[in-house]
PDB file of C-alpha atoms and ligand atoms in Angstrom:
ATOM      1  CA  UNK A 278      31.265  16.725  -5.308  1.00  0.00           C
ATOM      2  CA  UNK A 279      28.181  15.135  -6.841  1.00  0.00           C
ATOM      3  CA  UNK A 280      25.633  17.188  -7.602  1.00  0.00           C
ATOM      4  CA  UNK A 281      22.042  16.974  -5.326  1.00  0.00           C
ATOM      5  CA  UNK A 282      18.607  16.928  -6.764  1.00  0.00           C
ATOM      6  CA  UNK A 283      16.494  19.488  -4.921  1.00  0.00           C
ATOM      7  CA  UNK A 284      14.819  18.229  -2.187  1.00  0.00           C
ATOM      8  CA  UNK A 285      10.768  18.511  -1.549  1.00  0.00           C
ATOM      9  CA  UNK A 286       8.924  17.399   1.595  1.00  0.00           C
ATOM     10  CA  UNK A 287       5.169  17.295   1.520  1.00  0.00           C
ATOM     11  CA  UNK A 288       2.667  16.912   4.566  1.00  0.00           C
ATOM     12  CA  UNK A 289      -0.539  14.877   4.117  1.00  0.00           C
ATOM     13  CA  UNK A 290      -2.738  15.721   6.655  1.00  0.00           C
ATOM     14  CA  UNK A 291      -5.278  12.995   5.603  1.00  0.00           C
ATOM     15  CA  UNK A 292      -8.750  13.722   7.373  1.00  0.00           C
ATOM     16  CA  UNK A 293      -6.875  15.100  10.517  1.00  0.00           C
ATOM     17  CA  UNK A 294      -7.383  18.660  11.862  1.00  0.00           C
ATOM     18  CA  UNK A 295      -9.550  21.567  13.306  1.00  0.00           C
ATOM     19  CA  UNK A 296      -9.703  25.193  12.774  1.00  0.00           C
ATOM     20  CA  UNK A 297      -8.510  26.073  16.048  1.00  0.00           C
ATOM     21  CA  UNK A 298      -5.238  23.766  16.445  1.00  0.00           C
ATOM     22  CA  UNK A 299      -4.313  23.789  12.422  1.00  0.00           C
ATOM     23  CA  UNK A 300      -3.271  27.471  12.827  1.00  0.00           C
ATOM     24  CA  UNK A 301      -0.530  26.636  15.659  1.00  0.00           C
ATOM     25  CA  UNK A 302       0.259  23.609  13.089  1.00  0.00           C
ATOM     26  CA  UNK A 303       0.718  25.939   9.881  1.00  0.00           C
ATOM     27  CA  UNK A 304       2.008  28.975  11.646  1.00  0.00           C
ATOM     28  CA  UNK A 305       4.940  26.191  13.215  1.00  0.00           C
ATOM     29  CA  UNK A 306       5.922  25.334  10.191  1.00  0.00           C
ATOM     30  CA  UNK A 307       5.706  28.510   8.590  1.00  0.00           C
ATOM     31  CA  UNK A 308       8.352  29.857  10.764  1.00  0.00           C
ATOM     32  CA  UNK A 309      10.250  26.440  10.637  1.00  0.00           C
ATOM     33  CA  UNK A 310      10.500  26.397   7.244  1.00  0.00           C
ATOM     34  CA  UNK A 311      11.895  29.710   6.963  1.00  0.00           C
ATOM     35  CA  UNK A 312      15.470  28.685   8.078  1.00  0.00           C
ATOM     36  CA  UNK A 313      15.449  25.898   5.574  1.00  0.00           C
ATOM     37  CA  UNK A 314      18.470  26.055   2.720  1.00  0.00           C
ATOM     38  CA  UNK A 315      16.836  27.169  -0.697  1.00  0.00           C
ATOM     39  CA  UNK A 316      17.320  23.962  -2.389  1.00  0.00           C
ATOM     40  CA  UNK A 317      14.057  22.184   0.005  1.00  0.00           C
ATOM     41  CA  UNK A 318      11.006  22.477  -0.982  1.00  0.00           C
ATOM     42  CA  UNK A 319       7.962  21.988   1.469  1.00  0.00           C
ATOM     43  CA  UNK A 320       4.497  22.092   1.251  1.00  0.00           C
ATOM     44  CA  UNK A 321       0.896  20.754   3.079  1.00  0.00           C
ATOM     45  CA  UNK A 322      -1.892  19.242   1.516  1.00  0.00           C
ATOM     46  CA  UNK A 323      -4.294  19.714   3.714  1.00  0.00           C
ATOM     47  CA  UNK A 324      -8.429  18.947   3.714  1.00  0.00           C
ATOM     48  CA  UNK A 325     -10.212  21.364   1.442  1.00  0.00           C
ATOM     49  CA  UNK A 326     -12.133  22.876   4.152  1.00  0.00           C
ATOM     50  CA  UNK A 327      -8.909  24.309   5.405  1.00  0.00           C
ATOM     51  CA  UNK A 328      -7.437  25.370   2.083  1.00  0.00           C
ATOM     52  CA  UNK A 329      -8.763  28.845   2.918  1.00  0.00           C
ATOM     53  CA  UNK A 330      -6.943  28.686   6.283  1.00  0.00           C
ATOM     54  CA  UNK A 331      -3.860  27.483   4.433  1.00  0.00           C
ATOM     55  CA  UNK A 332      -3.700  30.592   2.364  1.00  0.00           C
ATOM     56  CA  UNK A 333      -4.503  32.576   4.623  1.00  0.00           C
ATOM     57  CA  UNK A 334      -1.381  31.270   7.348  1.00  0.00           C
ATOM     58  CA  UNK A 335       0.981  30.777   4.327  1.00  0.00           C
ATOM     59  CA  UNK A 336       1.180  32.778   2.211  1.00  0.00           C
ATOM     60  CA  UNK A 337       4.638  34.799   1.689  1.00  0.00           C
ATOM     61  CA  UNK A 338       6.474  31.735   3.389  1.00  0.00           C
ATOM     62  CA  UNK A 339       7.820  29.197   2.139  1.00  0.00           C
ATOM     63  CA  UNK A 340       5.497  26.666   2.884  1.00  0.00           C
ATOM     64  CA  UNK A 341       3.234  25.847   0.327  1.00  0.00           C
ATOM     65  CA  UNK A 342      -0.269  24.025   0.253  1.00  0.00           C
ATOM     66  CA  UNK A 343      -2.304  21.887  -1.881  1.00  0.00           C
ATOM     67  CA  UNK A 344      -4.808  19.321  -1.871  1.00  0.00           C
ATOM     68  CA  UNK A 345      -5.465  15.407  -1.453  1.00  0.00           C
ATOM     69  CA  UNK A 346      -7.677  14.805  -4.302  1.00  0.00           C
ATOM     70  CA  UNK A 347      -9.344  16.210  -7.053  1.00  0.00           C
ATOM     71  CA  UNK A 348     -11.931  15.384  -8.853  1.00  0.00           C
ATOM     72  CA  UNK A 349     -11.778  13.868 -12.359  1.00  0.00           C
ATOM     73  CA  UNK A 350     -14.469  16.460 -13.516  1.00  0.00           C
ATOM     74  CA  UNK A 351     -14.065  19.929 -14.487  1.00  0.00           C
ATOM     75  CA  UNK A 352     -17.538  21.109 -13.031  1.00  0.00           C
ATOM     76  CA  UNK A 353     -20.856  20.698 -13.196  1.00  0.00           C
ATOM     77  CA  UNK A 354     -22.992  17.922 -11.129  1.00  0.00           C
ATOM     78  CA  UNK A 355     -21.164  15.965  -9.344  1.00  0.00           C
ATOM     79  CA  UNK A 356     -22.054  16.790  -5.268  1.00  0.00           C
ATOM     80  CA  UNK A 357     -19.734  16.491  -2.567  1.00  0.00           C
ATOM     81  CA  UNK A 358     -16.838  16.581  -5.301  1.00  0.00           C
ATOM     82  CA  UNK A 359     -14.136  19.394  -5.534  1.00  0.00           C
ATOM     83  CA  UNK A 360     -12.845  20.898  -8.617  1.00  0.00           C
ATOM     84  CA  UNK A 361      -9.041  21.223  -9.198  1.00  0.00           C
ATOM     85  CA  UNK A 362      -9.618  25.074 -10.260  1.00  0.00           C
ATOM     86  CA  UNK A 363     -11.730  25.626  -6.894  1.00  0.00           C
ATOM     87  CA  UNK A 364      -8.673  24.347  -5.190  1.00  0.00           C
ATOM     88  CA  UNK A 365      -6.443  26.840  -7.289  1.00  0.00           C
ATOM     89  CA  UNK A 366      -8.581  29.661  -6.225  1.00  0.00           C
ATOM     90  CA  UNK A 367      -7.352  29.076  -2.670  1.00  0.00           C
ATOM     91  CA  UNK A 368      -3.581  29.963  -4.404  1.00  0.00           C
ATOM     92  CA  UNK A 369      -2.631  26.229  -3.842  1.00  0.00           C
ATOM     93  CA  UNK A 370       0.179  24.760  -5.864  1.00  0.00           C
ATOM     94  CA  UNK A 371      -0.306  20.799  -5.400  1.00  0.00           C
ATOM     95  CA  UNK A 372      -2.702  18.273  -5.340  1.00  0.00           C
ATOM     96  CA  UNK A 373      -2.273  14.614  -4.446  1.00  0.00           C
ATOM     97  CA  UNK A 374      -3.804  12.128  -6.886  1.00  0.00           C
ATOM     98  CA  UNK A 375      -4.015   8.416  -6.369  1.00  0.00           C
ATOM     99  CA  UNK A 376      -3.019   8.205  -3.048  1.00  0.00           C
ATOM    100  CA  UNK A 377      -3.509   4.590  -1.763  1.00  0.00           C
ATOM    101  CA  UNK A 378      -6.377   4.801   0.360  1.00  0.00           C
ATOM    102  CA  UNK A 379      -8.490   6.715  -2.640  1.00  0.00           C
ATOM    103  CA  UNK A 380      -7.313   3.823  -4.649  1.00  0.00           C
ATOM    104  CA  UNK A 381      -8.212   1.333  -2.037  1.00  0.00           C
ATOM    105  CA  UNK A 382     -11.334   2.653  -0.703  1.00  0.00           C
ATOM    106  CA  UNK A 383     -12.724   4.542  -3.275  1.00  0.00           C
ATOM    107  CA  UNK A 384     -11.997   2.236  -6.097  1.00  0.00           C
ATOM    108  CA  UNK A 385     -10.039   4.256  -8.188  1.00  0.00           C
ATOM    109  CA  UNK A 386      -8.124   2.825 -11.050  1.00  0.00           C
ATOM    110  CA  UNK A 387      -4.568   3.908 -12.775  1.00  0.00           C
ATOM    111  CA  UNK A 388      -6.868   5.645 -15.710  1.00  0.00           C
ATOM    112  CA  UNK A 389      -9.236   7.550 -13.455  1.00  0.00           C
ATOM    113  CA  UNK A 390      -5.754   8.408 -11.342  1.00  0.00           C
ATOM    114  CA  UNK A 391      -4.610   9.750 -14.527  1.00  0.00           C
ATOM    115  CA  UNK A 392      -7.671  11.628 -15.697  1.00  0.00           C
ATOM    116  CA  UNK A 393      -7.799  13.334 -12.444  1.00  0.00           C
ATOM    117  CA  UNK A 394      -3.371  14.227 -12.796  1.00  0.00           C
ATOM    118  CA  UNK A 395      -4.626  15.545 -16.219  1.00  0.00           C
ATOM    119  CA  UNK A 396      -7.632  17.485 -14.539  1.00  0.00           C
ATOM    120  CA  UNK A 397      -5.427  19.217 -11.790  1.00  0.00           C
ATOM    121  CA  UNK A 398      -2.614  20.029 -14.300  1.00  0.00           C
ATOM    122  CA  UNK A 399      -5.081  21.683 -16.535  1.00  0.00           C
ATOM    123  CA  UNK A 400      -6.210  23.791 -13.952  1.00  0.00           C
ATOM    124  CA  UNK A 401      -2.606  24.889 -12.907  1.00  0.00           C
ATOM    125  CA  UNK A 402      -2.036  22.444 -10.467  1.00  0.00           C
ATOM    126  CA  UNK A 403       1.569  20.224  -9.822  1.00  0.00           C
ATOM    127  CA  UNK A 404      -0.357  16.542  -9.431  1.00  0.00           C
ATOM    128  CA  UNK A 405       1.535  14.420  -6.981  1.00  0.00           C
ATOM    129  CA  UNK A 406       0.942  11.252  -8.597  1.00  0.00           C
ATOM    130  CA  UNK A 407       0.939   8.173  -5.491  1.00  0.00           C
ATOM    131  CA  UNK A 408       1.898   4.709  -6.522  1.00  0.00           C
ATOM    132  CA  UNK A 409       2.528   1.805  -4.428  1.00  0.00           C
ATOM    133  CA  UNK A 410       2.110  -2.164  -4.175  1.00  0.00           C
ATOM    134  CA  UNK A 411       0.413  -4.142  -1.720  1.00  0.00           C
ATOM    135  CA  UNK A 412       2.217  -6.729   0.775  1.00  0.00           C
ATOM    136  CA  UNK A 413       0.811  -8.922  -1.234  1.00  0.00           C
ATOM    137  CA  UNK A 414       2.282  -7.781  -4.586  1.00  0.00           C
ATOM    138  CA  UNK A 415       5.309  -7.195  -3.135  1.00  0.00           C
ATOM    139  CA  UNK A 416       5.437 -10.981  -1.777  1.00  0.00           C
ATOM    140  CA  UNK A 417       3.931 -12.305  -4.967  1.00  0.00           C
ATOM    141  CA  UNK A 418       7.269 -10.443  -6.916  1.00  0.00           C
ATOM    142  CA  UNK A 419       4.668  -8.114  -8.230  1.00  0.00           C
ATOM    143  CA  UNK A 420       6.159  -4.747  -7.021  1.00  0.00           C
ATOM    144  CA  UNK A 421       7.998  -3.535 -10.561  1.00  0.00           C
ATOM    145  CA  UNK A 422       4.564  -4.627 -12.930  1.00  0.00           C
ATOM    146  CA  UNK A 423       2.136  -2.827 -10.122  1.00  0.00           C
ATOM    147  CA  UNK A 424       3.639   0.689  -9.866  1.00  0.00           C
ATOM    148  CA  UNK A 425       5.122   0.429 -13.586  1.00  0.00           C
ATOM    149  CA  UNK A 426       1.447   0.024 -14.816  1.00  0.00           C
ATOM    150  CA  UNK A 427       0.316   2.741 -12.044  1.00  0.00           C
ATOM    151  CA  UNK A 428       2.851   5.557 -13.642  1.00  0.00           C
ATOM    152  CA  UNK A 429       2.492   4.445 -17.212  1.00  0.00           C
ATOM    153  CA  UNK A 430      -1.247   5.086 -16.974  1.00  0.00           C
ATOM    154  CA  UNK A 431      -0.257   8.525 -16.015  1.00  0.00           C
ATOM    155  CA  UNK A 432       2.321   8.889 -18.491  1.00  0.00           C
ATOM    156  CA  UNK A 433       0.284   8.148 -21.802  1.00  0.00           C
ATOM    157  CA  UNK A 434      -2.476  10.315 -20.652  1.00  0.00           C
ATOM    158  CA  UNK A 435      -0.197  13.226 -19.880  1.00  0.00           C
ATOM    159  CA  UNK A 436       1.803  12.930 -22.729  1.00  0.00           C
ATOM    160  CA  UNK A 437       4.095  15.838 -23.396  1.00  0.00           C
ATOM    161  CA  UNK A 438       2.799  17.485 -19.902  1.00  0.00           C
ATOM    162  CA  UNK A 439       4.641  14.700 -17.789  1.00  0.00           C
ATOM    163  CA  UNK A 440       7.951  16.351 -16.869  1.00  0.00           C
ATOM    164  CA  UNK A 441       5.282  18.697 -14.987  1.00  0.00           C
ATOM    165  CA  UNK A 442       4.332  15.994 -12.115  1.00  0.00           C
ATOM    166  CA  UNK A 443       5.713  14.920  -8.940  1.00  0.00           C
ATOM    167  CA  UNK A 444       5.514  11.312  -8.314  1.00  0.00           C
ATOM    168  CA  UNK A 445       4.995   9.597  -4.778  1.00  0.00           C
ATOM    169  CA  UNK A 446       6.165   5.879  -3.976  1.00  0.00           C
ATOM    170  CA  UNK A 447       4.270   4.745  -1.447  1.00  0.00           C
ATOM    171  CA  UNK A 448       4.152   1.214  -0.528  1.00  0.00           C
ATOM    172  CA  UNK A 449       1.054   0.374   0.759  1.00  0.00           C
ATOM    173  CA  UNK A 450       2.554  -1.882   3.743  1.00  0.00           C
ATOM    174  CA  UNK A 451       4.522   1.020   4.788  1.00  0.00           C
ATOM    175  CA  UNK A 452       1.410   3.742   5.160  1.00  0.00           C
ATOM    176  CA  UNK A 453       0.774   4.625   8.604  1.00  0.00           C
ATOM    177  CA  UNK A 454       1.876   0.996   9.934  1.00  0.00           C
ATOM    178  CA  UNK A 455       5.602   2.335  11.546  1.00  0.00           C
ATOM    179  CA  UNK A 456       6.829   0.114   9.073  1.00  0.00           C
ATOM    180  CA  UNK A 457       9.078   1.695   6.937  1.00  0.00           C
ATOM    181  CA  UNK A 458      10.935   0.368   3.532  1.00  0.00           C
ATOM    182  CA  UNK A 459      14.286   0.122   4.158  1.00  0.00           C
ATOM    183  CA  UNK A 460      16.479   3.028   2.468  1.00  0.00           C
ATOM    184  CA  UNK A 461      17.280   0.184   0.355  1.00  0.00           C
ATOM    185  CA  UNK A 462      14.410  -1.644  -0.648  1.00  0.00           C
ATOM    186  CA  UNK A 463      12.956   1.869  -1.636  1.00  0.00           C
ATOM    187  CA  UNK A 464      15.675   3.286  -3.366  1.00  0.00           C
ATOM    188  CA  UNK A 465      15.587   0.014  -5.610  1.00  0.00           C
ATOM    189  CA  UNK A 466      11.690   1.216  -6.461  1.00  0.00           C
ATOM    190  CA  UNK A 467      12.811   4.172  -7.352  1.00  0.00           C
ATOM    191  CA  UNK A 468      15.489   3.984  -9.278  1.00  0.00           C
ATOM    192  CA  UNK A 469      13.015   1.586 -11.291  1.00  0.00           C
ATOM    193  CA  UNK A 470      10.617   3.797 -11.451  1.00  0.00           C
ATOM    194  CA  UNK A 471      13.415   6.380 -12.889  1.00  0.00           C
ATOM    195  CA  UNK A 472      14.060   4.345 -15.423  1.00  0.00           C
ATOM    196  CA  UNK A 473      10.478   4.005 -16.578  1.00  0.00           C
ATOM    197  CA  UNK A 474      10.551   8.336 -16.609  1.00  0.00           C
ATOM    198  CA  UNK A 475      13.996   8.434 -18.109  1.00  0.00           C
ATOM    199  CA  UNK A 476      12.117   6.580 -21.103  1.00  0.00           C
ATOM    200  CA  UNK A 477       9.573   9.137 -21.728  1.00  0.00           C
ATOM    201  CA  UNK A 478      12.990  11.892 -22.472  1.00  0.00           C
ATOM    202  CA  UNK A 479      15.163  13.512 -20.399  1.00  0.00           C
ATOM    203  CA  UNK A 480      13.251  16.000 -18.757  1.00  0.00           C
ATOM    204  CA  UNK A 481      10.768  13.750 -17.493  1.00  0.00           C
ATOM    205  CA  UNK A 482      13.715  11.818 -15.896  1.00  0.00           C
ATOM    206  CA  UNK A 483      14.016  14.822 -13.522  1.00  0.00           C
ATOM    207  CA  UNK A 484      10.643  14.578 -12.259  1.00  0.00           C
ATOM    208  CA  UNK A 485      10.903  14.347  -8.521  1.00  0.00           C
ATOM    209  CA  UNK A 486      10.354  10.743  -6.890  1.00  0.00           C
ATOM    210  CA  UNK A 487       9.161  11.332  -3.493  1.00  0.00           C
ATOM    211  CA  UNK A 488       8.900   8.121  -0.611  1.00  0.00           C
ATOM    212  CA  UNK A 489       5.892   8.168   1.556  1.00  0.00           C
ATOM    213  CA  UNK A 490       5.508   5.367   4.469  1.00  0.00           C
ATOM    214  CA  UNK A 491       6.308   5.428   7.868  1.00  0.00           C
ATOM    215  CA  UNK A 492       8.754   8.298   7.273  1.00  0.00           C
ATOM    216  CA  UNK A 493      10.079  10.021  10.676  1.00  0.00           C
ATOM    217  CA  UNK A 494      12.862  12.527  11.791  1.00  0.00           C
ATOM    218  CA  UNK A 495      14.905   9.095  12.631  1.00  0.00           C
ATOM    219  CA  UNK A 496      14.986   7.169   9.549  1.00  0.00           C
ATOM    220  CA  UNK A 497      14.165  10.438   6.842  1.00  0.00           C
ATOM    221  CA  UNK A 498      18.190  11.216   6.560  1.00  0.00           C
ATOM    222  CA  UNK A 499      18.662   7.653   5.287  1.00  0.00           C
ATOM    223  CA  UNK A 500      16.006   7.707   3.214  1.00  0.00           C
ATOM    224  CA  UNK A 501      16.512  11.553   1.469  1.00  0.00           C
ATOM    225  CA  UNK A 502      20.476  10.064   0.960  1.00  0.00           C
ATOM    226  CA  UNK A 503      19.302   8.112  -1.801  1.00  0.00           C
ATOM    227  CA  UNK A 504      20.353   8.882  -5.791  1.00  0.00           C
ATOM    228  CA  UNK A 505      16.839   8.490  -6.844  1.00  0.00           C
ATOM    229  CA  UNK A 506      14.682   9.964  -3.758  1.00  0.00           C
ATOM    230  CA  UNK A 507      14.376  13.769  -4.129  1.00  0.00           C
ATOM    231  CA  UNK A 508      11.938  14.055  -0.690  1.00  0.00           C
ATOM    232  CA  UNK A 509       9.013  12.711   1.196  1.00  0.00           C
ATOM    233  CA  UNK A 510       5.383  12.412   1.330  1.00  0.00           C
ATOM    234  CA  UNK A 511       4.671  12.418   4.963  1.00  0.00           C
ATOM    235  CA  UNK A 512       1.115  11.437   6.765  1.00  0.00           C
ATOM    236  CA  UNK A 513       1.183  10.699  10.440  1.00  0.00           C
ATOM    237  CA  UNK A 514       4.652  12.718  11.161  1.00  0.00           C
ATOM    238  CA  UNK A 515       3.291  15.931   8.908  1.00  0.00           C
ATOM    239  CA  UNK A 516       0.651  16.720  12.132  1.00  0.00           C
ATOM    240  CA  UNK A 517       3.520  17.609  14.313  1.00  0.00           C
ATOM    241  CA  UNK A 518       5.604  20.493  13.822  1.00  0.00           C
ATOM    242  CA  UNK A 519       8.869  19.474  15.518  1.00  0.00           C
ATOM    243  CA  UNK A 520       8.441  15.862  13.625  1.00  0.00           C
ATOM    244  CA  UNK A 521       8.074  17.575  10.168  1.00  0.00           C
ATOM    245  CA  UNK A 522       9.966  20.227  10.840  1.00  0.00           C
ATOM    246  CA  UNK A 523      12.876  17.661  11.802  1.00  0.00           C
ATOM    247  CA  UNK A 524      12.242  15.656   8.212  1.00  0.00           C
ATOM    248  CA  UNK A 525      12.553  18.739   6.726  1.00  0.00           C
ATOM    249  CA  UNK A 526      15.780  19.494   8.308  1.00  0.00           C
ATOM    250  CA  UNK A 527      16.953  16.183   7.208  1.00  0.00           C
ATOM    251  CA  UNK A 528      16.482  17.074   3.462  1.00  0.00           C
ATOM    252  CA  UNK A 529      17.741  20.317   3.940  1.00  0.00           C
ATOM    253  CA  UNK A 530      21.407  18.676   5.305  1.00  0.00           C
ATOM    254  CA  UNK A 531      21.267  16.108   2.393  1.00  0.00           C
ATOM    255  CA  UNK A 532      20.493  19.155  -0.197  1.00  0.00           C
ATOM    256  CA  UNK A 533      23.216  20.871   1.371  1.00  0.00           C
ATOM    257  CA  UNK A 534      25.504  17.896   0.977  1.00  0.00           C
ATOM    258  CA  UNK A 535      26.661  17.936   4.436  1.00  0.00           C
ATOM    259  CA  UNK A 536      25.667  14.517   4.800  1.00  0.00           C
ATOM    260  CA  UNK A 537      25.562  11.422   1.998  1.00  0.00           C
ATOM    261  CA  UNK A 538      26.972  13.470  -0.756  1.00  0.00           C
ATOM    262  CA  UNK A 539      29.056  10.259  -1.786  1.00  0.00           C
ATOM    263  CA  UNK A 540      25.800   8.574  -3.064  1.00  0.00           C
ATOM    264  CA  UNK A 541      24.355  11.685  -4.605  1.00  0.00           C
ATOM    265  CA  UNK A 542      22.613  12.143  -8.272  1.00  0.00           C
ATOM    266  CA  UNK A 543      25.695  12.834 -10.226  1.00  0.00           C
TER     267      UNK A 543
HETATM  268  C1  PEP B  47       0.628   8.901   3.537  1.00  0.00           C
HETATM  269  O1  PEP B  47      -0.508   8.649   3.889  1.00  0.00           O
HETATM  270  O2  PEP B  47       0.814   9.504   2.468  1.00  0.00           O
HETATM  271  C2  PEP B  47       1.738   8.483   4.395  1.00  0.00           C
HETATM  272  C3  PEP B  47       2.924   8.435   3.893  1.00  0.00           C
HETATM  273  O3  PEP B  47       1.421   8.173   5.710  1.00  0.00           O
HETATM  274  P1  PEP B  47       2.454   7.841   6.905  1.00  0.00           P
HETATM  275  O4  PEP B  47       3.624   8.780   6.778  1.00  0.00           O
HETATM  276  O5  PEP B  47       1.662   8.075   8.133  1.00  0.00           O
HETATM  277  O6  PEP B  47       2.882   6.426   6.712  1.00  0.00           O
END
């Protein structure tokens, strides 16, 4: 039998959440996660304000948290930022960068994305790197140049630190629309952008390619059965337990290779 990647599943909470329901939330998933085959991975990036909260719920599970930014600076002043090493104080072990909607709304280009992956792997974080295209670019042909130029950015600046990222497709169409790439149409992004890893060596082809977009328990199966899809980045379905819980069930069967293992990573 072909051999599986491992699988990872990551929650983005985006600006969602209070103190009081989070802890049903985390301590959900906590236990969920618990009964989840070794080879899944699964973690929440949450909003800083409840990083504290996150370590304090999940800690010696197997759930582990992170952020959804950093900031490109180490310290100093820059108010309302947040430091990558405050966020490792609060024992975190991710932190998305370049996530669509910082690009989008916050102007950030493929170079600052890449000077803050830099800034969180300095400080001992694993930088989930998002890339995505527009409907736009993706009608215009535009997909391959858009995220190729989005990871290369990250690529040179990292250098010899690369294999040491996680890397998030995530069209832009597809983000919190219900409109989902087909298992197809992303697969065919990310083998692409394996190819463009596989370049930098052979470790840095292993670098887990997460999808994010519209994934849900009823379509993450499909998606996870992929060669070149190792998990998912999950907004909207992350803030309920038996939703994420169920996506993460669906990686663990595909890790497991009781489902799809004709179409696995050899
Ligand atoms: C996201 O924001 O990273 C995301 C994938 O959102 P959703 O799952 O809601 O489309």
């Amino acid at each position: 039998m072909a051999k599986q990647r491992a699988k990872l599943v990551v929650g983005n909470w985006k600006m969602h959440g209070r103190l009081g329901s989070n802890r049903a939330l985390l301590e959900a998933v906590a236990i969920g996660a618990g009964s989840l085959p070794e080879q899944v991975g699964v973690a929440v990036c949450v909003p800083c304000p409840y990083l504290a909260q996150a370590q304090a719920l999940l800690a010696g599970s197997r759930v582990k948290w992170g952020s959804q930014d950093v900031s490109a600076h180490q310290g100093g002043a820059y108010t309302g930022e947040v430091a990558a090493e405050m966020v490792l104080d609060f024992g975190a072990t991710y932190a998305i960068v370049g996530h669509s909607e910082r690009r989008e709304y916050h102007g950030e280009s493929a170079e600052f994305v890449a000077v803050k992956a830099q800034r969180a792997l300095l400080a001992g974080l694993t930088p989930i790197v998002c890339v995505g295209e527009t409907l736009a670019q993706r009608e215009a042909g535009e997909t391959e140049q858009v995220v190729g130029a989005q990871l290369d950015a990250v690529l040179k600046k990292l250098a010899d630190d690369a294999a040491k990222i996680v890397v998030a497709y995530e069209p832009v169409w597809a983000i919190g629309t219900g409109k989902s790439a087909t298992s197809t149409e992303a697969q065919q992004v990310h083998a692409f952008l394996r190819s463009r890893l596989a370049a930098q060596g052979a470790t840095v082809a292993d670098v887990p390619l997460l999808y994010g977009g519209s994934v849900k328990p009823g379509n993450a199966g499909e998606l996870f059965r992929q060669p070149d899809i190792d998990g998912g980045l999950i907004g909207g379905a992350s803030l309920v337990d038996e939703d994420f819980l169920a996506i993460c069930a669906a990686a663990g069967e595909v890790a497991r290779g009781t489902v799809g293992a004709a179409d696995a990573t050899p």
